[in-house]
Short mmCIF file of N, CA and C in Angstrom, two decimals:
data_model
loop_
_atom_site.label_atom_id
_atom_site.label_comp_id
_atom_site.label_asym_id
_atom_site.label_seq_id
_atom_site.Cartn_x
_atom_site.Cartn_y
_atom_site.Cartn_z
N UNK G 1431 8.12 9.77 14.06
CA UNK G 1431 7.97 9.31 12.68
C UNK G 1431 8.98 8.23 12.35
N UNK G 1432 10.47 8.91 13.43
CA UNK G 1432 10.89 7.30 13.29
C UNK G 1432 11.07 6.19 13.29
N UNK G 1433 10.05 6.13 14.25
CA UNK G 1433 9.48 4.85 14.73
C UNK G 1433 8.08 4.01 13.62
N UNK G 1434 7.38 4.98 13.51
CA UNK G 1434 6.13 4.67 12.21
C UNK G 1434 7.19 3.89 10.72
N UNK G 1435 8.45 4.69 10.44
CA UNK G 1435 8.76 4.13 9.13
C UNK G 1435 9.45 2.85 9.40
N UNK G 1436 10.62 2.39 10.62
CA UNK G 1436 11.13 1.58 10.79
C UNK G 1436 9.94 0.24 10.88
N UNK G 1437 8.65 0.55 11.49
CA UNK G 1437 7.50 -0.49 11.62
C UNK G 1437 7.20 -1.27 10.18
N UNK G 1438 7.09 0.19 9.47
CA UNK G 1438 6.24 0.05 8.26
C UNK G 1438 7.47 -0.58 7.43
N UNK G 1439 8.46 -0.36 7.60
CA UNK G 1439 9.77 -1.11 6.85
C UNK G 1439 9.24 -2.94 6.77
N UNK G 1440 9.49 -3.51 8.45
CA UNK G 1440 9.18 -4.44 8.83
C UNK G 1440 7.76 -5.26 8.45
N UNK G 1441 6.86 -4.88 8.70
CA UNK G 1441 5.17 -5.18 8.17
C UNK G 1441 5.58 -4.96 6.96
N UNK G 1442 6.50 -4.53 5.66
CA UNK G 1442 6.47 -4.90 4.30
C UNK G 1442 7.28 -6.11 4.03
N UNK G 1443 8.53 -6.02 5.01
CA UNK G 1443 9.22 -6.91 4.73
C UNK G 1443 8.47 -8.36 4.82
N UNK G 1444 7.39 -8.59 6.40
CA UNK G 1444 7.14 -9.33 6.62
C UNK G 1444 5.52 -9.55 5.21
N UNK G 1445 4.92 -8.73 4.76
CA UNK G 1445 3.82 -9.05 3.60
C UNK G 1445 4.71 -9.84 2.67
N UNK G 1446 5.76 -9.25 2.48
CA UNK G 1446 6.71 -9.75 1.44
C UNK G 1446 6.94 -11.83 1.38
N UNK G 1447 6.72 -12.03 2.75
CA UNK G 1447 7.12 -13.74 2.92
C UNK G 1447 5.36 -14.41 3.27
N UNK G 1448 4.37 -13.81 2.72
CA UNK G 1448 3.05 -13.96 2.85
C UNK G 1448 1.86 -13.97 1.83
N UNK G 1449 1.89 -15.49 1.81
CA UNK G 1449 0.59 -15.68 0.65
C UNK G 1449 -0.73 -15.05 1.45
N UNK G 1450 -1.55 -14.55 0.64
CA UNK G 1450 -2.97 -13.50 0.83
C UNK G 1450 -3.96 -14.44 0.29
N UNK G 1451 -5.14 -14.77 0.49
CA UNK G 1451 -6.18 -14.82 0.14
C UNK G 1451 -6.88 -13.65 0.15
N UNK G 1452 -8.25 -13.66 -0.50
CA UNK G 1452 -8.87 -12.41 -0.49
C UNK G 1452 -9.16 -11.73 1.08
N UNK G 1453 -9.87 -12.74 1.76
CA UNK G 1453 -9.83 -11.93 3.03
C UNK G 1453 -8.58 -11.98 3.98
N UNK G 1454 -7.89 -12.64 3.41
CA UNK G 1454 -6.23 -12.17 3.88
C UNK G 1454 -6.13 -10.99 3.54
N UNK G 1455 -5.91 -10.36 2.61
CA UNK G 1455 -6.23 -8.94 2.00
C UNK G 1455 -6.71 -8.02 2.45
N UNK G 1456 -8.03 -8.39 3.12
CA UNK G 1456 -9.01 -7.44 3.55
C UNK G 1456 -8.40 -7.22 4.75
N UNK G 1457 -8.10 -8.60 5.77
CA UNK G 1457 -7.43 -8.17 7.07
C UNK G 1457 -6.14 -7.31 7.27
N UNK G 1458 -5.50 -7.14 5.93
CA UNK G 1458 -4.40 -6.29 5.83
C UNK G 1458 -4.53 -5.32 6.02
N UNK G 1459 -5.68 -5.03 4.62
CA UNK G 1459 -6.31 -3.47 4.77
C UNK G 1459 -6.68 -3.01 5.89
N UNK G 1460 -7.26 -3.62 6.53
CA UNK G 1460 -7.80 -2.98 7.87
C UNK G 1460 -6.80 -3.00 8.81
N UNK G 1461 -5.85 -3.78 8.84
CA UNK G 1461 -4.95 -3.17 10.17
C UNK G 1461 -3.94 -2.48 9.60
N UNK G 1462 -3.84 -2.24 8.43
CA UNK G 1462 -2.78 -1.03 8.47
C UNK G 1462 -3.40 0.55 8.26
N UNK G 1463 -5.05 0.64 8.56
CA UNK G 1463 -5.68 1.51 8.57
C UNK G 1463 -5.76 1.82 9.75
N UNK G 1464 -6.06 0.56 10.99
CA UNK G 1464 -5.30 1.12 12.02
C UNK G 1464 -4.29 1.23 12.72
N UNK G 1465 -3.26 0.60 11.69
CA UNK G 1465 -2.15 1.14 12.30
C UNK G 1465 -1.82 2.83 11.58
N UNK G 1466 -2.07 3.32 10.95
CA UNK G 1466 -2.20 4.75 9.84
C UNK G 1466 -2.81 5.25 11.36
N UNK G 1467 -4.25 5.11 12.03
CA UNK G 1467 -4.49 5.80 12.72
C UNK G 1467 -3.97 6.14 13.92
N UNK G 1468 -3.34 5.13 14.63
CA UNK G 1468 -2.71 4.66 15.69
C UNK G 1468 -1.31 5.73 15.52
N UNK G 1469 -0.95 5.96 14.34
CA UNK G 1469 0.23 6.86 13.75
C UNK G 1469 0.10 8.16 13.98
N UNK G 1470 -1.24 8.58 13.42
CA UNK G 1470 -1.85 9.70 13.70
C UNK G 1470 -2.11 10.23 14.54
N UNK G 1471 -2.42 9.43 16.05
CA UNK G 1471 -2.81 9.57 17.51
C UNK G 1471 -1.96 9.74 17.95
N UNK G 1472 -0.15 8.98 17.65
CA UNK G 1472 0.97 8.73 18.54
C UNK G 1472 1.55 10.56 18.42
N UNK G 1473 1.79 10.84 16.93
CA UNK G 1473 1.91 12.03 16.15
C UNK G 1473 1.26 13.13 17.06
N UNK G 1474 -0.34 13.02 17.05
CA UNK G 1474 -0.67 14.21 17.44
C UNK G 1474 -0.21 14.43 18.94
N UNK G 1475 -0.26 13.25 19.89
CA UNK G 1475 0.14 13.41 21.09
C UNK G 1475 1.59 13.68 21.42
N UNK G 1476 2.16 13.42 20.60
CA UNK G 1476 3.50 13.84 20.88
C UNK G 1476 4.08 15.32 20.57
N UNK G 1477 2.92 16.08 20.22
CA UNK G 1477 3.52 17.44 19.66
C UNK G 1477 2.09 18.09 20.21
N UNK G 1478 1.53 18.19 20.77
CA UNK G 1478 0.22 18.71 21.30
C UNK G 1478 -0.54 20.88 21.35
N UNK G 1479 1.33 20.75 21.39
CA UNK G 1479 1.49 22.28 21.40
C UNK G 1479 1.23 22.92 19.88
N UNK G 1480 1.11 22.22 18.54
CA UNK G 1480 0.55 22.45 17.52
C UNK G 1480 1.91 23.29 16.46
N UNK G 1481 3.06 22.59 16.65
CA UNK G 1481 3.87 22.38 16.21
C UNK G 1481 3.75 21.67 14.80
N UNK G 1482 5.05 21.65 14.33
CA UNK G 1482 4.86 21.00 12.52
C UNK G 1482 4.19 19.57 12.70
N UNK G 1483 4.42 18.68 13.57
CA UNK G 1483 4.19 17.60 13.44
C UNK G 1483 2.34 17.38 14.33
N UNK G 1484 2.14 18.33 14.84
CA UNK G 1484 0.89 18.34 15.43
C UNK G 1484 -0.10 18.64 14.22
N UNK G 1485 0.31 19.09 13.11
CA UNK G 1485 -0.49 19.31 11.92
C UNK G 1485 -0.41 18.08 10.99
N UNK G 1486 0.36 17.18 11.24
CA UNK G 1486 -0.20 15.47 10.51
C UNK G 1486 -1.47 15.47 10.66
N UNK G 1487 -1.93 16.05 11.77
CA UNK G 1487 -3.29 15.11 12.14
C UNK G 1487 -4.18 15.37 11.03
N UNK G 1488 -4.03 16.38 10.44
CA UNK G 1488 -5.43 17.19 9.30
C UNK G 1488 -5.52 15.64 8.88
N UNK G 1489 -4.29 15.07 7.68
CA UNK G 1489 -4.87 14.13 7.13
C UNK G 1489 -3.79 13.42 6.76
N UNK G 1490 -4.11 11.83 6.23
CA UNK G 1490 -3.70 10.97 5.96
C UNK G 1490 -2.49 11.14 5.16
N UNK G 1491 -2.76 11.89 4.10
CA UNK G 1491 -2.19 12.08 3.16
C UNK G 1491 -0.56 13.22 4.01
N UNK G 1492 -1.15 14.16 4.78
CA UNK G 1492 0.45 15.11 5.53
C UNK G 1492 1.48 13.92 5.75
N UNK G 1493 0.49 12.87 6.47
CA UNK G 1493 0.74 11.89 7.18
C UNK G 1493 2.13 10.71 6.43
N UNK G 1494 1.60 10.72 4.88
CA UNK G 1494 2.35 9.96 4.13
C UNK G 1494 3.52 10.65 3.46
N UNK G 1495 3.12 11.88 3.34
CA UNK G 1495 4.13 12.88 2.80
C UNK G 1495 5.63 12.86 3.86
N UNK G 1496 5.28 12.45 5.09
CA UNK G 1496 6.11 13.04 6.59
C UNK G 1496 6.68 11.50 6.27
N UNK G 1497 6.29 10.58 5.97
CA UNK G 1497 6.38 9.23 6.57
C UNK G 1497 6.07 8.16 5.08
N UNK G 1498 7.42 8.38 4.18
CA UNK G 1498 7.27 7.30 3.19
C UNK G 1498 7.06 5.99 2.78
N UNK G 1499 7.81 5.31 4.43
CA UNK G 1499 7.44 3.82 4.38
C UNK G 1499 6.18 3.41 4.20
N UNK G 1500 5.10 4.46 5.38
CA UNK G 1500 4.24 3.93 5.88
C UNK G 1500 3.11 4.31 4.83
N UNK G 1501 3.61 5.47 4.03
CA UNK G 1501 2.71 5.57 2.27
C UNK G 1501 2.68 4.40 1.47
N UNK G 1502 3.65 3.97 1.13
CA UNK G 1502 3.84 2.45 0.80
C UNK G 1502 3.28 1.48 1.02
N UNK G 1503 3.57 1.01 2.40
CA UNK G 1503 2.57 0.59 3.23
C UNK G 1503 1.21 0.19 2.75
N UNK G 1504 0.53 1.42 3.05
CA UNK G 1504 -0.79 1.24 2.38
C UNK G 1504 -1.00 1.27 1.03
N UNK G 1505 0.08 1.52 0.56
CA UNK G 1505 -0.51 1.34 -1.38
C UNK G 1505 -0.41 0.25 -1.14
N UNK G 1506 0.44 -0.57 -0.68
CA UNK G 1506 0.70 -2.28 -0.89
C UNK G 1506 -0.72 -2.86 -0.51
N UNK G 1507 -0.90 -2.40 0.79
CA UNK G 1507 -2.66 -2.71 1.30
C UNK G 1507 -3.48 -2.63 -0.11
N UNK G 1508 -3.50 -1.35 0.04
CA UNK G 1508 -4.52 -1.13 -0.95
C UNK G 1508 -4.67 -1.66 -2.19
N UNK G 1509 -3.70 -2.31 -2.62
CA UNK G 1509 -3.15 -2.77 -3.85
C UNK G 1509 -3.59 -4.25 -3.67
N UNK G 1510 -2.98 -5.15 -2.81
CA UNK G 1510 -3.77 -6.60 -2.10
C UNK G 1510 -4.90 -6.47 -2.19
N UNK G 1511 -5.93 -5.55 -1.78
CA UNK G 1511 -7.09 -5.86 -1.07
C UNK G 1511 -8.08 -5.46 -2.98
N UNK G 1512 -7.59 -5.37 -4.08
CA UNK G 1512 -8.36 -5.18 -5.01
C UNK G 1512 -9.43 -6.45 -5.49
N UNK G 1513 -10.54 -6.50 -5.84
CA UNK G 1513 -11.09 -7.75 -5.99
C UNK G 1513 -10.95 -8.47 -7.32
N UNK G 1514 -10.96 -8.03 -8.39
CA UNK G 1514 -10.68 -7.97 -9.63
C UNK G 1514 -9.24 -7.69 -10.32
N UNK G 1515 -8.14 -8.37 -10.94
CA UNK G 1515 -6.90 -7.64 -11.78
C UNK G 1515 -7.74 -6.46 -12.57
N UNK G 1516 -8.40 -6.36 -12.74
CA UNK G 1516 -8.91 -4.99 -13.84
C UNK G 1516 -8.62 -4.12 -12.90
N UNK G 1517 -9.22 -4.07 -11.71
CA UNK G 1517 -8.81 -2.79 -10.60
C UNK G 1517 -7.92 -2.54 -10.40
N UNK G 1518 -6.80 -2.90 -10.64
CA UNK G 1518 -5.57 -2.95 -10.56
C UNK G 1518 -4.89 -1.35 -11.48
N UNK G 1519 -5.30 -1.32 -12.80
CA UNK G 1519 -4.50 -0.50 -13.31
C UNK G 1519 -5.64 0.63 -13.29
N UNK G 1520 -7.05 1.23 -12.84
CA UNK G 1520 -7.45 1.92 -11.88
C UNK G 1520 -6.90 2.65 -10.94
N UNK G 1521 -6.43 1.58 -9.45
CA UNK G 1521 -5.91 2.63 -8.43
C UNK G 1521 -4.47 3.00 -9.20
N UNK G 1522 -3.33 1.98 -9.96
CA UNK G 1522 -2.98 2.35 -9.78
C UNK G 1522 -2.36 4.37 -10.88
N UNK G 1523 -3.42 3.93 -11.71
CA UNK G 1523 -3.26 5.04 -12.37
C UNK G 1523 -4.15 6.52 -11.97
N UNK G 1524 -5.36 6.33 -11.03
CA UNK G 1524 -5.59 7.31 -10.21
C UNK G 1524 -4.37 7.47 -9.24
N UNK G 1525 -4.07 7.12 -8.81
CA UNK G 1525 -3.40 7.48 -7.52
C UNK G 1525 -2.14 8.01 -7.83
N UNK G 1526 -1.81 8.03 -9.67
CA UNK G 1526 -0.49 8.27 -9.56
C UNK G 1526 -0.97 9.72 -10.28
N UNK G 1527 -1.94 9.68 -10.95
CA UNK G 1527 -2.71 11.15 -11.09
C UNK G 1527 -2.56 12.06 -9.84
N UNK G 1528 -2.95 11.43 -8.85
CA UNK G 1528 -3.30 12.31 -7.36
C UNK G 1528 -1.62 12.68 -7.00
N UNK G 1529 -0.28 11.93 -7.59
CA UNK G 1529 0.82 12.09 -6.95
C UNK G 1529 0.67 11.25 -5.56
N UNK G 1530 0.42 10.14 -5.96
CA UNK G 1530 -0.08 9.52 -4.05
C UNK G 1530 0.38 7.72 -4.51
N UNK G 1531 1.72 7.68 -5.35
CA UNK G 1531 1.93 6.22 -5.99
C UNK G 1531 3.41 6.15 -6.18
N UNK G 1532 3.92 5.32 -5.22
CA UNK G 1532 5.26 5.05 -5.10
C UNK G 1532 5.85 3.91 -5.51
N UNK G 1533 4.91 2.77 -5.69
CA UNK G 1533 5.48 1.37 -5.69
C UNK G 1533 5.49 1.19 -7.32
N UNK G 1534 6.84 0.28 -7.25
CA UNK G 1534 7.16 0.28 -9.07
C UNK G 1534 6.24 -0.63 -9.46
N UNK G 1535 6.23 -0.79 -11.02
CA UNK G 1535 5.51 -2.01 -11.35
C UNK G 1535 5.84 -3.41 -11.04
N UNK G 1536 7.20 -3.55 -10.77
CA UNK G 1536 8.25 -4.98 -10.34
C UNK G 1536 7.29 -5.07 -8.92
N UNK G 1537 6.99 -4.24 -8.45
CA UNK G 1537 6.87 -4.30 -6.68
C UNK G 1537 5.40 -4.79 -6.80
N UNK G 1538 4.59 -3.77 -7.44
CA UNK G 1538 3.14 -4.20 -7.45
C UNK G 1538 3.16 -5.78 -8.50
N UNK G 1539 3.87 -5.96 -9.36
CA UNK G 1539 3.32 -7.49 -9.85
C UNK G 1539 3.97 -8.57 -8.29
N UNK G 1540 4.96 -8.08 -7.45
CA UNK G 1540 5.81 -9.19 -6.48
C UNK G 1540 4.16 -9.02 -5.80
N UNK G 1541 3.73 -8.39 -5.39
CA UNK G 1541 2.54 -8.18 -4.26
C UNK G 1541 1.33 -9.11 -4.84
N UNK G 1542 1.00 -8.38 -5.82
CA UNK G 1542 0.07 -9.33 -6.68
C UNK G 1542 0.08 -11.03 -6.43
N UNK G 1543 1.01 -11.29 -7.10
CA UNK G 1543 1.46 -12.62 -6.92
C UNK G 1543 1.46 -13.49 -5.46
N UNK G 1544 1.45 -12.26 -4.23
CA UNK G 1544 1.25 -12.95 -3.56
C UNK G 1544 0.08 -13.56 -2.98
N UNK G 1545 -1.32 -12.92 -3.83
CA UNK G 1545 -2.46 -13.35 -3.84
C UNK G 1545 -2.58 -14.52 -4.45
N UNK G 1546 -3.39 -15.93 -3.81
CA UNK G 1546 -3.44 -17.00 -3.84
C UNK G 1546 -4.53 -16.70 -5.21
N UNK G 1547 -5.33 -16.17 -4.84
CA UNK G 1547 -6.67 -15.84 -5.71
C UNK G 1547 -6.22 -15.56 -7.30
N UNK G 1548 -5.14 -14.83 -7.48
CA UNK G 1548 -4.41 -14.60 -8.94
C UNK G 1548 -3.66 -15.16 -9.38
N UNK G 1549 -4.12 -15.74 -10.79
CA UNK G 1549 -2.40 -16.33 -11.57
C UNK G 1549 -1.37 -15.23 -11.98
N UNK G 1550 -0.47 -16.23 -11.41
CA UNK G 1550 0.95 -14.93 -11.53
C UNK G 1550 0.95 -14.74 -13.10
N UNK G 1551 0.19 -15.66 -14.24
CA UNK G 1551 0.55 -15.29 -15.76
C UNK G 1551 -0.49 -13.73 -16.12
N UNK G 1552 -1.21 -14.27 -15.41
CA UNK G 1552 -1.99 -12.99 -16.09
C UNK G 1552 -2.24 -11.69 -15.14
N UNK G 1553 -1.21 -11.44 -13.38
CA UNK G 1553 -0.53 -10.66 -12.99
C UNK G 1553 0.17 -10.11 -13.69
N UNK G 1554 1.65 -10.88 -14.70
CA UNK G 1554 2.23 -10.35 -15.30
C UNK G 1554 1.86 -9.90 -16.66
N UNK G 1555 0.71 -10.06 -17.34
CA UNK G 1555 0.28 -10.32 -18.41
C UNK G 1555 -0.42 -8.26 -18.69
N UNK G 1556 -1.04 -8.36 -17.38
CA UNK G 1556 -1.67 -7.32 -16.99
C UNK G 1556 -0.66 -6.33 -17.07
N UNK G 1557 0.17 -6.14 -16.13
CA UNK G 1557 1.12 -5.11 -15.83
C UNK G 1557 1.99 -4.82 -16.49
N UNK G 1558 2.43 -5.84 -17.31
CA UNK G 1558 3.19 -5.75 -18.88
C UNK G 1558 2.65 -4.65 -19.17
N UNK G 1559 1.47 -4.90 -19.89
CA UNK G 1559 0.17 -3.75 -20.73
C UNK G 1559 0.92 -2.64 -20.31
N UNK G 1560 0.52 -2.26 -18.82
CA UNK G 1560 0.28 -0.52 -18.57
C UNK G 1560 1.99 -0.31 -18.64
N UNK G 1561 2.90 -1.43 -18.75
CA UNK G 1561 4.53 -1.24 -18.10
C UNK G 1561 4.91 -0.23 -19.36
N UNK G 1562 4.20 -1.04 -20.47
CA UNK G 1562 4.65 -0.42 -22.02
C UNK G 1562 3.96 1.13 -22.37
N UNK G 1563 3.10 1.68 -21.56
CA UNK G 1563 2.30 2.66 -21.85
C UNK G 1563 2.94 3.73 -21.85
#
C-alpha cells in the first residue's frame, strides 16, 4: 500500500502541472481506473493467504479506506472527467453523503481550472455558491 500511495502522491502532483481537455479528462479517468485495478491485483497477490489486506479485493471503496492518496486520486479523476460545471456540485455532494469526499473546495476549484474547457470565473463562481452553504 506503500507503494500505491507514494504513486498516487506523484500522478497528483504531476495532474497538478497539467492542462485537461475534455478527453484529456476522460484519459485520466480511465487510467487511474486502471491503475485502482492494477492496485487491487498487486494487493490481492501479495497477501493470497486471505489475510487483512487480501480482503481489499471485495471493493474499491476497502481499497480507498487502506490507501488515502489513491482515494483522492480518483475523486480528482472523477472530478476532471465531469462534462458540465453543474455536475460538479452533484458528485461532489453525493459522495460526501456516501463519506467517500476528501478534496477541499480550494483543491477541487485548482483541478477545475485545469480544464481548458472551463472558465476559471465561473469555476470559482460555482464553488463559491456551495463554499457558503
Amino acid at each position: 500500500l506503500g507503494v500505491l500511495a507514494g504513486a498516487s502522491k506523484r500522478l497528483e502532483a504531476a495532474v497538478r502541472r497539467t492542462k485537461f481537455t475534455a478527453l484529456g479528462a476522460l484519459a485520466l479517468d480511465s487510467d487511474v481506473r486502471h491503475f485502482v485495478s492494477y492496485g487491487k491485483e498487486r494487493v490481492a497477490s501479495s497477501d493470497s493467504s486471505g489475510g487483512a489486506e487480501g480482503q481489499l479485493t471485495a471493493s474499491n471503496v476497502a481499497l480507498y479506506r487502506a490507501c488515502r492518496p489513491l482515494a483522492r486520486l480518483a475523486q480528482i479523476a472523477s472530478l476532471m472527467n465531469v462534462d458540465d460545471l453543474e455536475d460538479v456540485l452533484d458528485l461532489i455532494s453525493s459522495s460526501k453523503r456516501k463519506g467517500q469526499w476528501d478534496l477541499s473546495l480550494d483543491d477541487a476549484k485548482a483541478f477545475l481550472n485545469l480544464r481548458v474547457d472551463f472558465e476559471g470565473r465561473k469555476v470559482n463562481e460555482l464553488l463559491r455558491i456551495s463554499d457558503e452553504d
